[in-house]
Coordinates of C-alpha atoms in Angstrom, one line a residue:
M1 CA 0.0 0.0 0.0
S2 CA 1.1 3.6 -0.7
S3 CA 0.5 6.1 2.1
V4 CA 0.2 9.9 1.7
R5 CA 0.0 12.4 4.6
L6 CA -1.6 15.8 4.0
S7 CA 0.2 19.0 4.8
S8 CA -0.9 21.4 7.6
H9 CA -2.5 23.6 4.9
F10 CA -4.8 20.7 4.0
T11 CA -4.2 19.3 0.5
R12 CA -6.9 17.3 -1.2
L13 CA -7.7 15.3 -4.3
T14 CA -8.5 17.6 -7.2
Q15 CA -12.1 17.4 -8.2
S16 CA -11.6 17.4 -12.0
A17 CA -8.3 15.6 -12.5
T18 CA -7.0 12.1 -11.8
R19 CA -7.1 10.4 -8.4
S20 CA -3.4 10.9 -8.0
S21 CA -3.3 14.7 -8.6
W22 CA -3.4 17.1 -5.7
R23 CA -3.8 20.8 -5.0
A24 CA -3.8 23.0 -1.9
T25 CA -6.9 24.7 -0.7
A26 CA -8.0 26.8 2.3
I27 CA -10.4 25.1 4.7
G28 CA -12.0 28.1 6.2
S29 CA -13.1 29.7 2.9
R30 CA -14.6 26.4 1.8
Y31 CA -16.5 26.0 5.0
M32 CA -18.1 29.4 4.6
S33 CA -18.8 29.0 0.9
Q34 CA -20.8 25.9 1.6
N35 CA -22.9 27.7 4.3
I36 CA -23.0 24.8 6.7
P37 CA -23.2 25.6 10.4
T38 CA -20.6 24.3 12.8
T39 CA -21.8 22.0 15.6
E40 CA -21.8 24.2 18.7
E41 CA -21.1 21.3 21.1
A42 CA -17.9 20.2 19.3
A43 CA -14.7 20.9 21.3
V44 CA -12.5 22.6 18.8
S45 CA -9.2 21.8 20.4
L46 CA -10.0 18.0 20.4
D47 CA -12.2 17.9 17.3
I48 CA -11.8 16.2 13.9
E49 CA -9.1 18.0 11.9
P50 CA -9.2 17.5 8.1
S51 CA -5.6 18.9 7.9
R52 CA -4.4 15.7 9.6
L53 CA -6.1 13.4 7.1
T54 CA -4.0 10.6 5.6
V55 CA -4.8 8.6 2.5
T56 CA -3.6 5.0 1.9
K57 CA -4.7 3.9 -1.6
T58 CA -5.6 0.3 -2.3
L59 CA -3.1 -1.6 -4.4
S60 CA -5.9 -3.9 -5.6
P61 CA -8.7 -1.8 -6.9
K62 CA -11.9 -3.8 -7.6
E63 CA -13.6 -4.1 -11.0
L64 CA -16.5 -1.7 -11.3
P65 CA -19.8 -3.5 -11.4
A66 CA -22.3 -3.2 -14.3
S67 CA -24.8 -0.6 -13.2
K68 CA -27.7 -2.8 -14.2
S69 CA -26.5 -5.5 -11.7
L70 CA -26.5 -3.2 -8.6
L71 CA -28.5 -4.2 -5.6
F72 CA -28.9 -1.8 -2.7
G73 CA -26.1 -2.2 -0.1
R74 CA -24.4 -5.2 -1.7
T75 CA -21.4 -3.6 -3.5
F76 CA -18.8 -1.3 -1.8
S77 CA -16.2 1.0 -3.2
D78 CA -12.4 0.6 -2.8
H79 CA -11.9 2.8 0.3
M80 CA -13.3 3.8 3.6
L81 CA -12.9 6.7 6.1
K82 CA -11.9 6.0 9.7
I83 CA -11.6 8.4 12.6
R84 CA -10.9 7.1 16.1
W85 CA -11.8 8.9 19.4
T86 CA -10.6 8.3 23.0
E87 CA -11.7 10.1 26.1
A88 CA -8.1 10.8 27.0
T89 CA -6.9 12.3 23.7
G90 CA -10.0 13.3 21.7
W91 CA -10.3 12.8 18.0
E92 CA -7.3 11.1 16.3
A93 CA -6.1 11.9 12.8
P94 CA -8.6 10.9 10.1
S95 CA -7.5 8.2 7.7
I96 CA -8.8 7.0 4.3
E97 CA -7.8 3.3 3.9
P98 CA -8.7 0.4 1.6
F99 CA -12.2 -1.0 2.4
G100 CA -11.8 -3.9 4.8
P101 CA -12.7 -5.5 8.2
I102 CA -12.7 -3.5 11.4
G103 CA -10.9 -5.0 14.4
L104 CA -13.0 -5.1 17.6
S105 CA -12.6 -6.7 21.0
P106 CA -15.2 -9.3 21.8
S107 CA -16.0 -7.1 24.8
A108 CA -16.5 -3.9 22.7
T109 CA -19.5 -2.0 24.0
V110 CA -21.1 -1.8 20.6
L111 CA -21.5 -5.6 20.6
H112 CA -23.1 -5.7 24.1
Y113 CA -25.0 -2.5 24.6
A114 CA -25.8 -1.3 21.0
Q115 CA -23.8 1.9 21.2
S116 CA -24.2 2.4 17.5
L117 CA -25.7 5.0 15.2
F118 CA -25.6 5.7 11.5
E119 CA -26.6 8.0 8.7
G120 CA -27.6 7.6 5.1
M121 CA -26.7 10.1 2.3
K122 CA -26.1 10.0 -1.4
A123 CA -23.7 11.6 -3.9
Y124 CA -25.0 12.3 -7.4
R125 CA -23.1 12.8 -10.6
H126 CA -24.7 15.5 -12.8
E127 CA -24.7 15.6 -16.6
D128 CA -21.8 18.2 -16.6
G129 CA -19.7 15.9 -14.3
T130 CA -20.3 17.8 -11.1
V131 CA -20.6 15.6 -8.0
T132 CA -22.9 16.8 -5.2
M133 CA -24.4 15.6 -2.0
F134 CA -28.0 16.4 -1.0
R135 CA -28.3 18.5 2.2
P136 CA -25.6 16.7 4.1
D137 CA -25.6 19.4 6.8
M138 CA -29.0 17.9 7.9
N139 CA -27.3 14.5 8.3
M140 CA -24.5 16.0 10.3
K141 CA -26.9 17.7 12.6
R142 CA -28.9 14.6 13.1
M143 CA -25.8 12.4 13.6
N144 CA -24.6 14.7 16.4
T145 CA -28.1 14.6 18.0
S146 CA -28.0 10.8 17.9
A147 CA -24.5 10.7 19.3
K148 CA -25.6 12.8 22.3
R149 CA -28.5 10.4 22.9
L150 CA -25.9 7.5 23.2
A151 CA -23.4 9.6 25.2
L152 CA -21.0 9.4 22.3
P153 CA -18.8 12.5 21.7
A154 CA -19.9 15.4 19.5
F155 CA -17.9 16.4 16.4
D156 CA -17.7 19.3 13.9
G157 CA -20.0 18.4 11.1
N158 CA -18.1 20.6 8.7
A159 CA -14.8 18.8 9.4
L160 CA -16.4 15.4 8.9
L161 CA -17.9 16.5 5.6
E162 CA -14.4 17.7 4.4
C163 CA -13.1 14.2 5.1
I164 CA -16.1 12.6 3.4
K165 CA -15.5 14.8 0.3
E166 CA -12.0 13.4 0.1
L167 CA -13.3 9.8 0.2
I168 CA -15.9 10.5 -2.5
S169 CA -13.3 12.3 -4.7
L170 CA -10.9 9.3 -4.3
D171 CA -13.6 6.8 -5.3
R172 CA -15.4 9.1 -7.7
Q173 CA -15.3 6.5 -10.5
W174 CA -17.7 4.4 -8.3
I175 CA -20.5 6.9 -8.8
P176 CA -22.6 5.4 -11.7
K177 CA -23.3 7.6 -14.7
E178 CA -26.7 6.3 -15.6
P179 CA -29.8 8.3 -14.7
G180 CA -31.4 7.3 -11.4
H181 CA -28.1 6.0 -10.0
S182 CA -26.0 7.4 -7.1
L183 CA -23.3 6.6 -4.5
Y184 CA -24.9 5.8 -1.2
I185 CA -22.9 7.0 1.8
R186 CA -23.1 5.4 5.2
P187 CA -21.4 7.2 8.1
T188 CA -21.4 5.0 11.2
F189 CA -20.4 5.8 14.8
I190 CA -19.8 3.0 17.4
G191 CA -18.5 2.6 21.0
T192 CA -15.4 0.4 20.9
N193 CA -13.8 0.2 24.4
G194 CA -13.5 -3.4 25.5
T195 CA -15.1 -3.2 29.0
L196 CA -18.3 -4.7 30.1
G197 CA -20.7 -2.4 32.0
V198 CA -23.3 0.1 30.8
A199 CA -21.5 3.5 30.8
P200 CA -20.5 6.2 28.4
P201 CA -17.9 4.9 26.0
T202 CA -14.3 5.9 26.6
E203 CA -13.3 4.8 23.0
A204 CA -15.2 5.1 19.8
L205 CA -14.8 4.8 16.0
L206 CA -16.5 6.9 13.3
F207 CA -16.2 5.3 9.9
V208 CA -17.8 5.9 6.5
I209 CA -18.3 3.4 3.7
T210 CA -19.9 4.0 0.3
S211 CA -21.9 1.9 -2.1
P212 CA -23.0 2.4 -5.7
V213 CA -26.8 2.0 -6.0
G214 CA -29.3 2.0 -8.8
P215 CA -32.9 3.4 -8.9
Y216 CA -35.1 2.0 -6.1
Y217 CA -37.8 1.3 -8.7
P218 CA -36.0 0.4 -11.9
H219 CA -39.1 -0.6 -13.7
G220 CA -41.4 2.3 -12.6
F221 CA -43.2 3.0 -9.3
K222 CA -44.9 0.1 -7.7
P223 CA -47.2 1.0 -4.8
V224 CA -46.8 -1.1 -1.7
P225 CA -49.4 -2.6 0.7
L226 CA -48.9 -1.9 4.4
H227 CA -49.9 -3.8 7.5
G228 CA -51.3 -1.5 10.1
T229 CA -49.7 -3.4 12.9
T230 CA -51.3 -3.5 16.3
E231 CA -49.0 -6.2 17.7
Y232 CA -45.8 -4.3 17.6
I233 CA -44.7 -0.7 18.1
R234 CA -41.7 1.1 16.7
A235 CA -41.2 3.8 19.3
A236 CA -42.8 5.3 22.5
P237 CA -42.7 8.8 24.1
G238 CA -39.4 9.3 25.9
G239 CA -37.7 6.6 23.9
T240 CA -35.3 6.7 20.9
G241 CA -37.6 6.8 17.9
A242 CA -36.4 10.3 17.0
Y243 CA -32.7 9.1 16.7
K244 CA -31.0 7.1 13.9
L245 CA -29.7 4.4 16.2
A246 CA -28.9 0.8 15.1
A247 CA -31.0 -0.5 18.0
N248 CA -34.2 0.9 16.4
Y249 CA -33.9 -1.2 13.3
A250 CA -33.2 -4.9 14.3
P251 CA -36.5 -5.2 16.3
G252 CA -38.5 -4.3 13.2
V253 CA -37.3 -7.3 11.3
V254 CA -39.7 -9.7 13.1
A255 CA -42.6 -7.3 12.6
Q256 CA -41.7 -7.0 8.9
K257 CA -41.6 -10.8 8.5
S258 CA -45.0 -11.0 10.1
A259 CA -46.4 -8.4 7.7
A260 CA -44.9 -10.3 4.7
K261 CA -46.6 -13.5 5.8
Q262 CA -49.9 -11.7 5.6
G263 CA -49.2 -10.4 2.1
Y264 CA -48.0 -6.9 3.0
A265 CA -44.7 -5.3 2.0
Q266 CA -44.1 -3.3 5.2
N267 CA -45.6 -2.2 8.5
L268 CA -47.5 0.9 9.1
W269 CA -46.4 1.7 12.7
L270 CA -49.3 2.7 14.9
H271 CA -49.2 4.1 18.4
G272 CA -51.6 4.2 21.4
P273 CA -55.2 2.9 21.7
E274 CA -56.2 5.6 19.1
H275 CA -53.8 4.0 16.6
W276 CA -52.0 7.2 15.6
L277 CA -50.0 6.8 12.4
T278 CA -46.2 7.3 13.0
E279 CA -43.9 5.9 10.3
V280 CA -44.0 3.5 7.3
G281 CA -41.4 0.7 7.7
T282 CA -38.2 2.8 8.0
M283 CA -39.7 5.8 6.2
N284 CA -41.5 9.0 7.2
L285 CA -45.2 9.1 6.4
F286 CA -47.4 11.5 4.5
A287 CA -51.2 11.4 3.9
V288 CA -53.2 13.6 1.6
I289 CA -56.8 14.3 2.5
K290 CA -59.4 16.8 1.2
D291 CA -61.2 18.6 4.0
K292 CA -65.0 19.1 4.0
D293 CA -64.5 22.4 2.0
G294 CA -62.5 20.6 -0.7
I295 CA -59.1 22.0 0.3
T296 CA -56.2 19.5 -0.2
E297 CA -54.2 18.9 3.0
L298 CA -50.8 17.3 3.1
I299 CA -50.3 15.8 6.5
T300 CA -47.3 14.3 8.2
P301 CA -47.1 13.3 11.9
P302 CA -45.3 15.9 14.1
L303 CA -41.8 15.5 15.4
D304 CA -43.0 14.5 18.9
G305 CA -40.0 12.5 20.0
M306 CA -41.1 9.3 18.3
I307 CA -40.6 10.4 14.7
L308 CA -37.3 10.4 13.0
P309 CA -36.6 13.9 11.5
G310 CA -36.0 12.7 8.0
V311 CA -34.1 14.9 5.5
T312 CA -36.5 13.9 2.7
R313 CA -39.4 14.6 5.0
D314 CA -38.1 18.1 5.7
S315 CA -37.5 18.7 2.0
V316 CA -41.0 17.6 1.0
L317 CA -42.5 20.0 3.6
A318 CA -40.3 22.8 2.4
L319 CA -41.2 22.3 -1.2
A320 CA -44.9 22.1 -0.4
R321 CA -44.8 25.2 1.8
N322 CA -42.9 27.1 -0.9
H323 CA -45.6 26.2 -3.3
A324 CA -48.4 27.2 -1.0
S325 CA -46.8 30.5 -0.2
G326 CA -46.0 31.3 -3.8
V327 CA -42.2 31.3 -3.3
K328 CA -41.9 28.6 -6.0
R329 CA -45.0 27.1 -7.5
L330 CA -44.8 23.4 -8.7
G331 CA -46.7 22.3 -11.7
G332 CA -49.2 19.6 -10.9
L333 CA -49.9 20.7 -7.3
P334 CA -53.3 22.4 -6.6
D335 CA -53.2 26.1 -6.3
V336 CA -54.4 26.0 -2.8
I337 CA -52.9 23.3 -0.5
K338 CA -52.6 23.1 3.3
V339 CA -49.4 21.7 4.8
S340 CA -49.8 20.3 8.2
E341 CA -47.6 18.6 10.8
R342 CA -50.3 17.1 13.0
P343 CA -51.4 13.8 14.5
I344 CA -53.6 11.6 12.3
N345 CA -55.0 8.2 13.3
M346 CA -56.6 5.3 11.5
G347 CA -60.1 6.5 12.4
E348 CA -59.5 9.6 10.2
I349 CA -57.9 7.6 7.4
I350 CA -60.9 5.2 7.4
Q351 CA -63.5 8.0 7.6
S352 CA -61.9 10.0 4.8
S353 CA -61.7 6.9 2.6
K354 CA -65.4 6.2 3.1
E355 CA -66.3 9.8 2.2
G356 CA -64.0 9.8 -0.9
R357 CA -61.7 12.4 0.5
L358 CA -58.6 10.2 0.9
I359 CA -56.3 11.2 -2.0
E360 CA -53.1 9.3 -1.3
L361 CA -50.6 8.0 1.2
F362 CA -46.8 7.7 0.7
G363 CA -43.5 7.2 2.6
T364 CA -40.4 9.3 2.1
G365 CA -36.7 8.4 2.7
T366 CA -33.2 8.6 1.3
A367 CA -33.2 5.2 -0.5
A368 CA -36.5 5.5 -2.4
V369 CA -37.2 9.2 -2.0
V370 CA -41.0 8.5 -2.4
T371 CA -42.8 5.2 -1.9
P372 CA -46.6 5.2 -2.8
V373 CA -49.0 3.0 -0.8
D374 CA -52.1 1.3 -2.4
R375 CA -53.7 -0.3 0.6
I376 CA -53.5 -0.7 4.4
G377 CA -54.4 -3.9 6.1
Y378 CA -56.1 -3.1 9.4
N379 CA -58.2 -5.0 11.9
G380 CA -58.9 -7.8 9.5
G381 CA -59.8 -5.7 6.4
D382 CA -58.1 -3.5 3.8
V383 CA -58.4 0.3 3.3
T384 CA -57.8 1.0 -0.3
I385 CA -55.5 4.0 -1.1
P386 CA -55.9 5.7 -4.5
T387 CA -52.9 5.7 -6.8
G388 CA -52.4 7.1 -10.3
K389 CA -51.7 5.2 -13.6
D390 CA -48.0 5.4 -13.0
G391 CA -48.3 4.2 -9.4
M392 CA -47.9 7.7 -7.8
G393 CA -50.5 10.1 -6.5
P394 CA -51.3 13.7 -7.7
I395 CA -49.4 15.3 -4.8
S396 CA -46.4 13.0 -4.4
E397 CA -45.5 12.9 -8.1
P398 CA -44.7 16.6 -8.6
L399 CA -42.9 16.7 -5.2
W400 CA -40.8 13.7 -6.2
A401 CA -40.0 15.2 -9.6
E402 CA -38.8 18.4 -8.0
L403 CA -36.7 16.6 -5.4
V404 CA -35.1 14.3 -8.0
G405 CA -34.5 17.2 -10.3
I406 CA -32.6 19.0 -7.6
Q407 CA -30.6 15.9 -6.6
T408 CA -29.5 15.2 -10.1
G409 CA -28.7 18.8 -10.9
A410 CA -31.4 19.4 -13.5
I411 CA -32.9 22.0 -11.1
K412 CA -30.5 24.4 -9.5
S413 CA -30.7 24.6 -5.7
N414 CA -28.6 25.6 -2.7
W415 CA -29.5 22.2 -1.2
N416 CA -26.8 20.7 -3.4
Y417 CA -23.4 20.5 -1.6
V418 CA -20.6 20.4 -4.2
V419 CA -18.1 17.6 -3.8
A420 CA -16.2 17.8 -7.1
Q421 CA -16.5 19.7 -10.4

């Protein structure tokens, strides 16, 4: 392996030349130009320092897979980012290394007490060759919030993004060129000290891996049926539902298998005796209902401590509100639309369906962006959800088109964070 250490002025891979060419750049100006806030809780003197980043390139680069063969999360690029932390010394020098196993003690706290969190982002290649990430500042903010919930250390989100940009630049050839494709980015943060006992970790590892992915629906949108589960719950008040913790996901597998046995693709997570709607599988939830006056209302459950503050959720709300206020009108949306973050339960879904006022229901998330729903299995029967000819509904389709247009660079937006040009 060949190793390169960056200078104190922070040199980085050029964005337009080959992987082996370098140029100097000033960190501070790039931070300000990207307009991403610094995490207030990060301790600057002991924080992640991109100027200390080292790069060790693989001597055995893998063959790039055919884009048509890509399955989500099955193929990984040549390199990964690793940053260790200890209570005694703070954040160590970041390193980009060949993708490979991580050494852990059998007594590592992550293995016994689930001190683990992660994020999901994507890098997109535009037609002009520019590579961008979509609103990564939101992911950095949420990652720090999740870390605080697990008593893991805070970090400077700007600094981590600088290191991630180096990783993506190095493995830029892994970003598929075909429409609808992207490079999925998975930052992960785990407690690693090898001592038994439930306590704040004294050692931790933050690492980032990337994976080329194709479109979630390669053959067009296919609405999914949901099981309105009353047997299991995803989250409860005061719990960890609002954080992207690994421990929130494994318990959902049994519930998902149960839904599949009954002919449903995923669970519609309900809460309380009133069966309030919370999330769809691992996605945020939106319902569209016309009120008694014929006004279309776009509804999503509020961030009450049980709901994960999804980046796509926030983006859908922002686009819909900009349309409603006239800041930017979206073709296809009704002229008058009400955007609500409020509780909604199965009683309201059923009543609006019976009265012909239920317009659509869909999930949102990084992987699929938008997932339409065509029916909900609930208390022994099915509630039918209207869908359009192409599988999507009249509200989700223009919102999806605007989001994807922004992500792919067809629509200019300050939500795009430039990685390379």
